[in-house]
Tab-separated table of C-alpha atoms and ligand atoms in Angstrom:
chain	number	residue	atom	x	y	z
A	1	UNK	CA	75.900	57.723	9.357
A	2	UNK	CA	77.443	59.181	12.484
A	3	UNK	CA	80.844	60.724	11.917
A	4	UNK	CA	83.602	59.666	14.221
A	5	UNK	CA	84.806	62.513	16.464
A	6	UNK	CA	88.458	62.272	15.280
A	7	UNK	CA	87.436	62.843	11.666
A	8	UNK	CA	85.230	65.726	12.675
A	9	UNK	CA	88.082	67.225	14.617
A	10	UNK	CA	90.457	67.044	11.639
A	11	UNK	CA	87.884	68.684	9.384
A	12	UNK	CA	87.521	71.367	12.005
A	13	UNK	CA	91.274	71.922	11.952
A	14	UNK	CA	91.180	72.260	8.172
A	15	UNK	CA	88.396	74.821	8.326
A	16	UNK	CA	90.232	76.750	10.971
A	17	UNK	CA	93.300	77.043	8.737
A	18	UNK	CA	91.520	77.711	5.479
A	19	UNK	CA	91.898	81.428	4.699
A	20	UNK	CA	89.976	83.240	1.984
A	21	UNK	CA	91.563	82.715	-1.443
A	22	UNK	CA	92.967	86.239	-1.495
A	23	UNK	CA	94.960	85.600	1.658
A	24	UNK	CA	96.986	82.823	0.009
A	25	UNK	CA	100.104	84.733	-0.821
A	26	UNK	CA	103.758	83.888	-1.554
A	27	UNK	CA	104.579	80.191	-1.306
A	28	UNK	CA	100.960	79.425	-0.384
A	29	UNK	CA	99.901	80.395	-3.897
A	30	UNK	CA	99.390	77.637	-6.432
A	31	UNK	CA	102.328	77.424	-8.880
A	32	UNK	CA	104.737	79.379	-6.683
A	33	UNK	CA	107.472	76.722	-6.931
A	34	UNK	CA	108.518	76.599	-10.564
A	35	UNK	CA	111.408	74.142	-10.811
A	36	UNK	CA	110.456	70.918	-12.552
A	37	UNK	CA	112.638	69.119	-10.016
A	38	UNK	CA	110.039	69.460	-7.263
A	39	UNK	CA	108.673	66.286	-8.659
A	40	UNK	CA	106.889	63.235	-7.298
A	41	UNK	CA	108.918	60.724	-9.245
A	42	UNK	CA	112.230	62.215	-8.155
A	43	UNK	CA	110.979	62.316	-4.592
A	44	UNK	CA	109.992	58.642	-4.792
A	45	UNK	CA	113.361	57.603	-6.231
A	46	UNK	CA	115.341	59.536	-3.628
A	47	UNK	CA	113.023	58.160	-0.949
A	48	UNK	CA	113.776	54.601	-1.984
A	49	UNK	CA	117.517	55.255	-2.047
A	50	UNK	CA	117.325	56.785	1.437
A	51	UNK	CA	115.155	53.916	2.663
A	52	UNK	CA	117.913	51.520	1.617
A	53	UNK	CA	120.863	53.472	3.058
A	54	UNK	CA	119.031	54.256	6.318
A	55	UNK	CA	118.007	50.639	6.814
A	56	UNK	CA	121.552	49.349	6.269
A	57	UNK	CA	122.911	52.084	8.514
A	58	UNK	CA	120.375	51.252	11.228
A	59	UNK	CA	121.016	47.504	11.194
A	60	UNK	CA	124.809	47.863	11.260
A	61	UNK	CA	124.554	50.541	13.956
A	62	UNK	CA	122.288	48.371	16.070
A	63	UNK	CA	124.746	45.506	15.699
A	64	UNK	CA	127.629	47.692	16.840
A	65	UNK	CA	125.576	48.772	19.851
A	66	UNK	CA	124.676	45.187	20.786
A	67	UNK	CA	128.325	44.155	20.583
A	68	UNK	CA	129.385	46.930	22.933
A	69	UNK	CA	126.459	46.675	25.348
A	70	UNK	CA	125.373	43.032	25.017
A	71	UNK	CA	122.031	42.088	26.581
A	72	UNK	CA	121.764	38.600	28.084
A	73	UNK	CA	120.394	37.062	24.873
A	74	UNK	CA	123.191	38.348	22.676
A	75	UNK	CA	126.625	36.732	22.271
A	76	UNK	CA	128.971	38.178	19.676
A	77	UNK	CA	131.305	35.464	18.383
A	78	UNK	CA	135.008	36.011	17.670
A	79	UNK	CA	134.613	34.679	14.108
A	80	UNK	CA	134.632	35.609	11.273
A	81	UNK	CA	137.529	37.765	12.385
A	82	UNK	CA	136.853	40.669	10.007
A	83	UNK	CA	133.051	40.860	10.262
A	84	UNK	CA	132.890	43.882	12.567
A	85	UNK	CA	135.361	45.735	10.382
A	86	UNK	CA	133.089	45.142	7.377
A	87	UNK	CA	129.841	45.979	9.122
A	88	UNK	CA	131.163	49.179	10.702
A	89	UNK	CA	132.806	50.227	7.427
A	90	UNK	CA	129.408	49.789	5.769
A	91	UNK	CA	127.721	51.752	8.588
A	92	UNK	CA	129.942	54.772	8.095
A	93	UNK	CA	129.886	54.535	4.293
A	94	UNK	CA	126.078	54.373	4.057
A	95	UNK	CA	125.804	57.223	6.569
A	96	UNK	CA	128.082	59.418	4.487
A	97	UNK	CA	126.314	58.506	1.247
A	98	UNK	CA	122.989	59.431	2.889
A	99	UNK	CA	124.044	63.058	3.366
A	100	UNK	CA	123.707	64.217	-0.267
A	101	UNK	CA	120.656	61.975	-0.708
A	102	UNK	CA	118.898	63.595	2.249
A	103	UNK	CA	119.765	67.140	1.192
A	104	UNK	CA	118.457	66.417	-2.304
A	105	UNK	CA	115.275	64.826	-0.992
A	106	UNK	CA	114.552	67.745	1.331
A	107	UNK	CA	115.054	70.197	-1.507
A	108	UNK	CA	112.796	68.265	-3.851
A	109	UNK	CA	109.930	68.041	-1.341
A	110	UNK	CA	110.157	71.270	0.625
A	111	UNK	CA	107.344	73.005	-1.322
A	112	UNK	CA	105.031	70.470	0.349
A	113	UNK	CA	105.498	72.334	3.593
A	114	UNK	CA	103.269	74.997	2.050
A	115	UNK	CA	100.608	72.759	0.527
A	116	UNK	CA	97.044	73.735	1.269
A	117	UNK	CA	95.159	72.691	3.337
A	118	UNK	CA	97.952	71.764	5.764
A	119	UNK	CA	95.893	68.948	7.249
A	120	UNK	CA	93.367	66.910	5.292
A	121	UNK	CA	92.367	64.203	7.766
A	122	UNK	CA	93.609	62.337	10.802
A	123	UNK	CA	95.941	60.038	8.860
A	124	UNK	CA	97.372	62.982	7.008
A	125	UNK	CA	97.828	64.774	10.321
A	126	UNK	CA	99.778	61.808	11.735
A	127	UNK	CA	101.862	61.607	8.590
A	128	UNK	CA	102.649	65.324	8.813
A	129	UNK	CA	103.564	65.149	12.501
A	130	UNK	CA	105.855	62.168	11.858
A	131	UNK	CA	107.917	64.388	9.551
A	132	UNK	CA	109.234	66.250	12.568
A	133	UNK	CA	111.100	63.281	14.110
A	134	UNK	CA	111.908	61.965	10.632
A	135	UNK	CA	113.552	65.099	9.270
A	136	UNK	CA	114.919	66.259	12.620
A	137	UNK	CA	116.192	62.800	13.511
A	138	UNK	CA	117.807	62.236	10.116
A	139	UNK	CA	119.645	65.540	10.209
A	140	UNK	CA	120.718	64.893	13.798
A	141	UNK	CA	122.023	61.389	13.023
A	142	UNK	CA	123.970	62.357	9.923
A	143	UNK	CA	125.401	65.483	11.542
A	144	UNK	CA	126.383	63.833	14.827
A	145	UNK	CA	127.824	60.794	13.021
A	146	UNK	CA	129.896	62.972	10.731
A	147	UNK	CA	131.134	65.086	13.631
A	148	UNK	CA	132.068	61.955	15.572
A	149	UNK	CA	134.114	60.670	12.636
A	150	UNK	CA	135.953	63.986	12.737
A	151	UNK	CA	136.344	63.742	16.540
A	152	UNK	CA	134.431	67.007	16.859
A	153	UNK	CA	131.954	67.152	19.716
A	154	UNK	CA	130.109	70.463	19.656
A	155	UNK	CA	127.526	69.178	22.184
A	156	UNK	CA	127.235	68.035	25.770
A	157	UNK	CA	125.561	64.654	25.480
A	158	UNK	CA	127.404	61.329	25.267
A	159	UNK	CA	127.659	60.606	21.550
A	160	UNK	CA	126.855	56.840	21.455
A	161	UNK	CA	123.769	57.253	23.667
A	162	UNK	CA	122.474	60.277	21.754
A	163	UNK	CA	123.158	58.761	18.343
A	164	UNK	CA	121.541	55.485	19.395
A	165	UNK	CA	118.338	57.055	20.777
A	166	UNK	CA	118.162	59.276	17.713
A	167	UNK	CA	118.335	56.169	15.527
A	168	UNK	CA	115.272	54.576	17.171
A	169	UNK	CA	113.252	57.777	16.904
A	170	UNK	CA	114.194	58.209	13.260
A	171	UNK	CA	113.588	54.612	12.261
A	172	UNK	CA	110.170	54.690	13.975
A	173	UNK	CA	109.254	57.818	12.050
A	174	UNK	CA	110.646	56.266	8.863
A	175	UNK	CA	108.388	53.237	9.243
A	176	UNK	CA	105.356	55.535	9.632
A	177	UNK	CA	106.506	57.523	6.604
A	178	UNK	CA	107.018	54.440	4.435
A	179	UNK	CA	103.612	53.148	5.505
A	180	UNK	CA	102.036	56.443	4.516
A	181	UNK	CA	103.866	56.782	1.212
A	182	UNK	CA	104.268	53.225	-0.103
A	183	UNK	CA	101.142	53.259	-2.256
A	184	UNK	CA	101.850	56.683	-3.694
A	185	UNK	CA	105.463	55.740	-4.425
A	186	UNK	CA	104.430	52.596	-6.237
A	187	UNK	CA	101.800	54.448	-8.212
A	188	UNK	CA	104.115	57.300	-9.208
A	189	UNK	CA	106.904	54.990	-10.301
A	190	UNK	CA	104.550	52.748	-12.298
A	191	UNK	CA	102.786	55.721	-13.910
A	192	UNK	CA	105.920	57.446	-15.121
A	193	UNK	CA	107.794	54.360	-16.190
A	194	UNK	CA	109.312	54.845	-19.625
A	195	UNK	CA	107.624	58.213	-20.058
A	196	UNK	CA	110.036	60.793	-21.412
A	197	UNK	CA	110.624	63.946	-19.446
A	198	UNK	CA	108.723	67.098	-20.389
A	199	UNK	CA	111.042	69.734	-21.834
A	200	UNK	CA	111.775	72.651	-19.542
A	201	UNK	CA	114.418	74.965	-18.181
A	202	UNK	CA	117.270	74.022	-15.918
A	203	UNK	CA	118.599	70.668	-14.856
A	204	UNK	CA	116.620	67.624	-15.953
A	205	UNK	CA	115.476	65.022	-13.443
A	206	UNK	CA	117.958	62.560	-14.794
A	207	UNK	CA	120.742	65.138	-14.589
A	208	UNK	CA	119.794	65.945	-10.992
A	209	UNK	CA	119.754	62.272	-9.994
A	210	UNK	CA	123.143	61.911	-11.678
A	211	UNK	CA	124.619	64.784	-9.668
A	212	UNK	CA	123.187	63.493	-6.378
A	213	UNK	CA	124.213	59.879	-7.017
A	214	UNK	CA	127.630	61.028	-8.229
A	215	UNK	CA	128.161	63.112	-5.094
A	216	UNK	CA	127.181	60.201	-2.862
A	217	UNK	CA	129.523	57.900	-4.788
A	218	UNK	CA	132.396	60.369	-4.716
A	219	UNK	CA	132.076	60.982	-0.959
A	220	UNK	CA	132.118	57.229	-0.397
A	221	UNK	CA	135.148	56.809	-2.646
A	222	UNK	CA	137.053	59.565	-0.826
A	223	UNK	CA	136.463	58.121	2.640
A	224	UNK	CA	136.119	54.359	2.328
A	225	UNK	CA	139.898	54.049	1.802
A	226	UNK	CA	140.206	54.539	5.566
A	227	UNK	CA	139.130	50.946	5.923
A	228	UNK	CA	139.329	49.484	2.401
A	229	UNK	CA	143.029	49.206	1.625
A	230	UNK	CA	143.006	49.318	-2.210
A	231	UNK	CA	141.410	52.806	-2.058
A	232	UNK	CA	143.725	54.027	0.680
A	233	UNK	CA	145.351	56.697	-1.504
A	234	UNK	CA	141.947	58.228	-2.289
A	235	UNK	CA	140.902	58.644	1.349
A	236	UNK	CA	141.533	62.395	1.358
A	237	UNK	CA	138.350	63.121	3.319
A	238	UNK	CA	139.086	60.574	6.040
A	239	UNK	CA	140.489	62.086	9.238
A	240	UNK	CA	142.411	58.861	10.012
A	241	UNK	CA	144.737	57.193	7.572
A	242	UNK	CA	145.362	53.503	8.252
A	243	UNK	CA	149.101	53.980	7.817
A	244	UNK	CA	149.768	57.263	9.659
A	245	UNK	CA	150.899	57.116	13.296
A	246	UNK	CA	153.660	55.652	15.445
A	247	UNK	CA	154.876	52.342	13.968
A	248	UNK	CA	152.851	53.136	10.841
A	249	UNK	CA	149.606	52.661	12.722
A	250	UNK	CA	146.940	55.227	13.688
A	251	UNK	CA	146.227	56.234	17.284
A	252	UNK	CA	142.930	57.433	18.707
A	253	UNK	CA	143.822	57.831	22.364
A	254	UNK	CA	147.429	58.698	23.089
A	255	UNK	CA	149.170	57.650	26.308
A	256	UNK	CA	149.473	61.307	27.309
A	257	UNK	CA	145.760	61.968	26.909
A	258	UNK	CA	144.963	58.788	28.878
A	259	UNK	CA	147.391	60.054	31.591
A	260	UNK	CA	149.573	56.965	31.328
A	261	UNK	CA	153.005	57.867	32.705
A	262	UNK	CA	156.404	56.179	32.841
A	263	UNK	CA	155.659	55.196	36.464
A	264	UNK	CA	152.731	53.083	35.307
A	265	UNK	CA	154.765	51.181	32.776
A	266	UNK	CA	158.118	50.955	34.606
A	267	UNK	CA	159.808	47.870	36.153
A	268	UNK	CA	157.124	47.652	38.846
A	269	UNK	CA	154.496	46.847	36.206
A	270	UNK	CA	152.584	43.607	36.847
A	271	UNK	CA	149.796	42.033	34.869
A	272	UNK	CA	147.217	40.678	37.316
A	273	UNK	CA	144.857	37.802	36.648
A	274	UNK	CA	142.270	37.864	39.442
A	275	UNK	CA	138.621	37.187	40.298
A	276	UNK	CA	137.134	33.716	39.970
A	277	UNK	CA	140.453	31.883	39.640
A	278	UNK	CA	142.168	29.170	41.664
A	279	UNK	CA	145.615	30.820	41.378
A	280	UNK	CA	145.807	34.595	41.093
A	281	UNK	CA	148.694	35.651	38.861
A	282	UNK	CA	150.962	38.711	38.983
A	283	UNK	CA	153.291	38.663	35.995
A	284	UNK	CA	156.118	41.053	35.169
A	285	UNK	CA	156.878	41.961	31.573
A	286	UNK	CA	159.720	39.431	31.587
A	287	UNK	CA	157.352	36.750	32.928
A	288	UNK	CA	155.005	37.500	30.052
A	289	UNK	CA	157.828	37.343	27.515
A	290	UNK	CA	158.851	33.957	28.896
A	291	UNK	CA	155.411	32.463	28.235
A	292	UNK	CA	154.587	30.838	24.873
A	293	UNK	CA	154.132	33.603	22.293
A	294	UNK	CA	151.532	33.509	19.593
A	295	UNK	CA	151.198	35.647	16.459
A	296	UNK	CA	148.006	36.833	14.763
A	297	UNK	CA	147.232	39.281	11.967
A	298	UNK	CA	144.172	41.249	13.040
A	299	UNK	CA	142.644	44.660	12.346
A	300	UNK	CA	141.800	47.442	14.737
A	301	UNK	CA	138.353	48.412	13.477
A	302	UNK	CA	137.356	51.705	15.069
A	303	UNK	CA	133.675	52.578	15.386
A	304	UNK	CA	134.508	55.784	13.534
A	305	UNK	CA	135.002	53.758	10.384
A	306	UNK	CA	138.761	53.555	9.985
A	307	UNK	CA	140.523	50.258	10.324
A	308	UNK	CA	144.089	49.055	10.040
A	309	UNK	CA	145.634	45.638	10.120
A	310	UNK	CA	148.828	44.587	11.862
A	311	UNK	CA	150.645	41.483	12.917
A	312	UNK	CA	150.442	41.173	16.688
A	313	UNK	CA	152.521	38.960	18.961
A	314	UNK	CA	151.963	38.110	22.574
A	315	UNK	CA	150.408	35.765	25.085
A	316	UNK	CA	147.057	34.096	24.525
A	317	UNK	CA	144.375	35.186	26.977
A	318	UNK	CA	143.235	31.536	27.005
A	319	UNK	CA	146.699	30.479	28.159
A	320	UNK	CA	146.618	32.896	31.094
A	321	UNK	CA	143.103	31.805	32.063
A	322	UNK	CA	144.164	28.200	32.049
A	323	UNK	CA	147.238	28.913	34.186
A	324	UNK	CA	145.097	30.821	36.667
A	325	UNK	CA	142.589	27.968	36.816
A	326	UNK	CA	139.572	29.889	35.487
A	327	UNK	CA	136.422	27.946	34.603
A	328	UNK	CA	136.191	27.127	30.877
A	329	UNK	CA	133.012	29.175	30.463
A	330	UNK	CA	134.134	32.179	32.493
A	331	UNK	CA	133.812	35.719	31.130
A	332	UNK	CA	136.616	38.225	31.552
A	333	UNK	CA	136.830	41.966	32.121
A	334	UNK	CA	140.004	43.555	30.780
A	335	UNK	CA	141.049	46.578	32.814
A	336	UNK	CA	143.517	49.260	31.870
A	337	UNK	CA	146.064	51.212	33.920
A	338	UNK	CA	144.120	54.249	32.768
A	339	UNK	CA	142.471	55.800	35.844
A	340	UNK	CA	139.437	57.312	34.167
A	341	UNK	CA	137.794	57.363	30.784
A	342	UNK	CA	135.028	55.414	29.135
A	343	UNK	CA	137.259	52.907	27.394
A	344	UNK	CA	139.531	51.942	30.269
A	345	UNK	CA	137.940	48.480	30.419
A	346	UNK	CA	136.270	46.038	28.068
A	347	UNK	CA	134.490	42.707	28.289
A	348	UNK	CA	135.553	39.433	26.702
A	349	UNK	CA	132.771	36.874	26.576
A	350	UNK	CA	133.753	33.247	27.125
A	351	UNK	CA	134.014	32.522	23.376
A	352	UNK	CA	136.159	35.562	22.684
A	353	UNK	CA	138.397	34.899	25.680
A	354	UNK	CA	139.062	31.308	24.476
A	355	UNK	CA	139.772	32.234	20.839
A	356	UNK	CA	143.371	31.259	19.984
A	357	UNK	CA	143.926	34.700	18.375
A	358	UNK	CA	142.735	36.741	21.367
A	359	UNK	CA	146.037	38.025	22.698
A	360	UNK	CA	147.616	40.267	25.228
A	361	UNK	CA	149.993	41.697	22.649
A	362	UNK	CA	153.507	42.790	23.473
A	363	UNK	CA	154.574	43.493	19.875
A	364	UNK	CA	153.192	45.047	16.714
A	365	UNK	CA	154.759	44.101	13.364
A	366	UNK	CA	157.834	42.698	15.105
A	367	UNK	CA	158.500	45.739	17.335
A	368	UNK	CA	157.779	46.311	21.016
A	369	UNK	CA	154.506	48.254	21.270
A	370	UNK	CA	154.822	52.036	21.218
A	371	UNK	CA	153.335	53.516	24.396
A	372	UNK	CA	150.562	55.098	22.311
A	373	UNK	CA	149.628	51.610	21.121
A	374	UNK	CA	149.308	50.329	24.665
A	375	UNK	CA	152.805	49.418	25.920
A	376	UNK	CA	153.506	47.323	27.908
A	377	UNK	CA	150.488	45.156	26.976
A	378	UNK	CA	147.359	45.633	24.917
A	379	UNK	CA	144.397	43.448	24.215
A	380	UNK	CA	143.794	42.463	20.616
A	381	UNK	CA	141.114	40.013	19.566
A	382	UNK	CA	139.283	39.013	16.383
A	383	UNK	CA	135.946	40.587	15.391
A	384	UNK	CA	135.944	43.317	18.056
A	385	UNK	CA	135.255	47.060	17.844
A	386	UNK	CA	138.379	49.206	18.297
A	387	UNK	CA	137.012	50.663	21.540
A	388	UNK	CA	137.136	47.168	23.024
A	389	UNK	CA	140.798	46.569	22.131
A	390	UNK	CA	141.938	47.883	25.489
A	391	UNK	CA	145.408	49.397	25.741
A	392	UNK	CA	147.795	49.529	28.744
A	393	UNK	CA	146.210	46.407	30.244
A	394	UNK	CA	146.712	45.938	33.963
A	395	UNK	CA	144.181	43.281	34.941
A	396	UNK	CA	142.164	40.365	33.680
A	397	UNK	CA	139.234	39.980	36.074
A	398	UNK	CA	137.568	36.570	35.702
A	399	UNK	CA	133.862	36.216	36.513
B	401	MTE	N1	142.785	52.016	27.715
B	401	MTE	C1	142.267	52.400	26.551
B	401	MTE	N2	142.293	51.578	25.482
B	401	MTE	C2	141.795	51.959	24.284
B	401	MTE	C3	141.218	53.241	24.116
B	401	MTE	C4	141.169	54.088	25.252
B	401	MTE	O1	140.675	55.233	25.191
B	401	MTE	N3	141.712	53.643	26.438
B	401	MTE	N4	140.728	53.617	22.886
B	401	MTE	C5	140.309	52.531	21.987
B	401	MTE	C6	139.972	52.927	20.627
B	401	MTE	S1	138.639	53.928	20.452
B	401	MTE	C7	140.620	52.419	19.529
B	401	MTE	S2	140.035	52.680	17.969
B	401	MTE	C8	141.854	51.622	19.656
B	401	MTE	C9	142.939	52.278	18.844
B	401	MTE	O2	144.131	51.596	18.965
B	401	MTE	P1	145.475	52.228	18.431
B	401	MTE	O3	145.582	53.592	19.058
B	401	MTE	O4	146.576	51.321	18.769
B	401	MTE	O5	145.292	52.366	16.939
B	401	MTE	O6	142.279	51.533	21.004
B	401	MTE	C10	141.267	51.346	21.941
B	401	MTE	N5	141.853	51.097	23.244
B	402	MO	MO1	137.957	53.766	18.279
């Protein structure tokens, strides 16, 4: 039978790397790694746990991306009102829980980086190469996500774009890895089922899994209170507390850092409703206060994982659109007084713009908005990421 060239090439690679037995020193020597925790079963269990957390993290992350940058086929509805808050809370929680899982997995398997021969055949070569984007991508995603939660940007790239591309690379590599390891994982787990652990020194496998799982659980418990109210008091690792800030409400972007000055929000302030309308509107703050007011209890759900609920009061966007004579299926861009910055505008699709709880809020919990919360007027709508709840609104542009 004629050998295929690829196979021959891989064998050639193996031969090239294969040193005489005496040259296999240090970690290349058989039996160099002594801990009983460098174990196939442990590796399989941690792999499954990571497969689950990474998949949930990927799906919720992808959803958040689609909501913020919707392609033509995607329409994010305004209901259920708290869905984004839940999905983004889960995204951040599974990301944080993945950190100890990944560290443990890498430690359990790292002796494999010295297995001999380094390449056995073409499939093995592909599997080995896919570890580079898998390990590199995973570390990059968890590190950049964690830094973003802490508002720490020790890099030059734009976080959402970098994190998003990293996610596709990692998930691609993960699929290759799962494909390569599924059979082995199944075999290892079936083989060792119910078999008691061999006695030995140091931490047992079960003890190790307990420590890793416990760490993941504890980290989750100490951060998830930033969005899950009953655990609020435990959220000591969360950089944002849902109840700390002006008017008992957190702030991400202050008026000062957005360069919003008293001139912007003085008596000359007008809210403009323009674009594809029959009657353009220019409303002063008093005009807005004279319109029918509506109240809604809605959360701000920041992409960074914190969320906080308040009772908002103001004018319905739908009411303004109707008064301006906008078409019933028109989309709206909400523009801020803020001169520059990525989040100075946001899009309301037709469904969101017509939701009775989508408001231009003038009040939070019965008080006039603090300037850091968007005075004179902020957008607040159900089921939207915090970055799309535009503050210091100047214009509704209908299209
Ligand atoms: N104009 C403007 N609006 C903005 C932002 C911004 O940078 N500029 N930041 C957004 C982000 S990231 C969040 S989470 C919410 C926070 O609202 P809060 O400060 O009232 O809690 O406002 C959003 N609205
Ligand atoms: Mo945010």
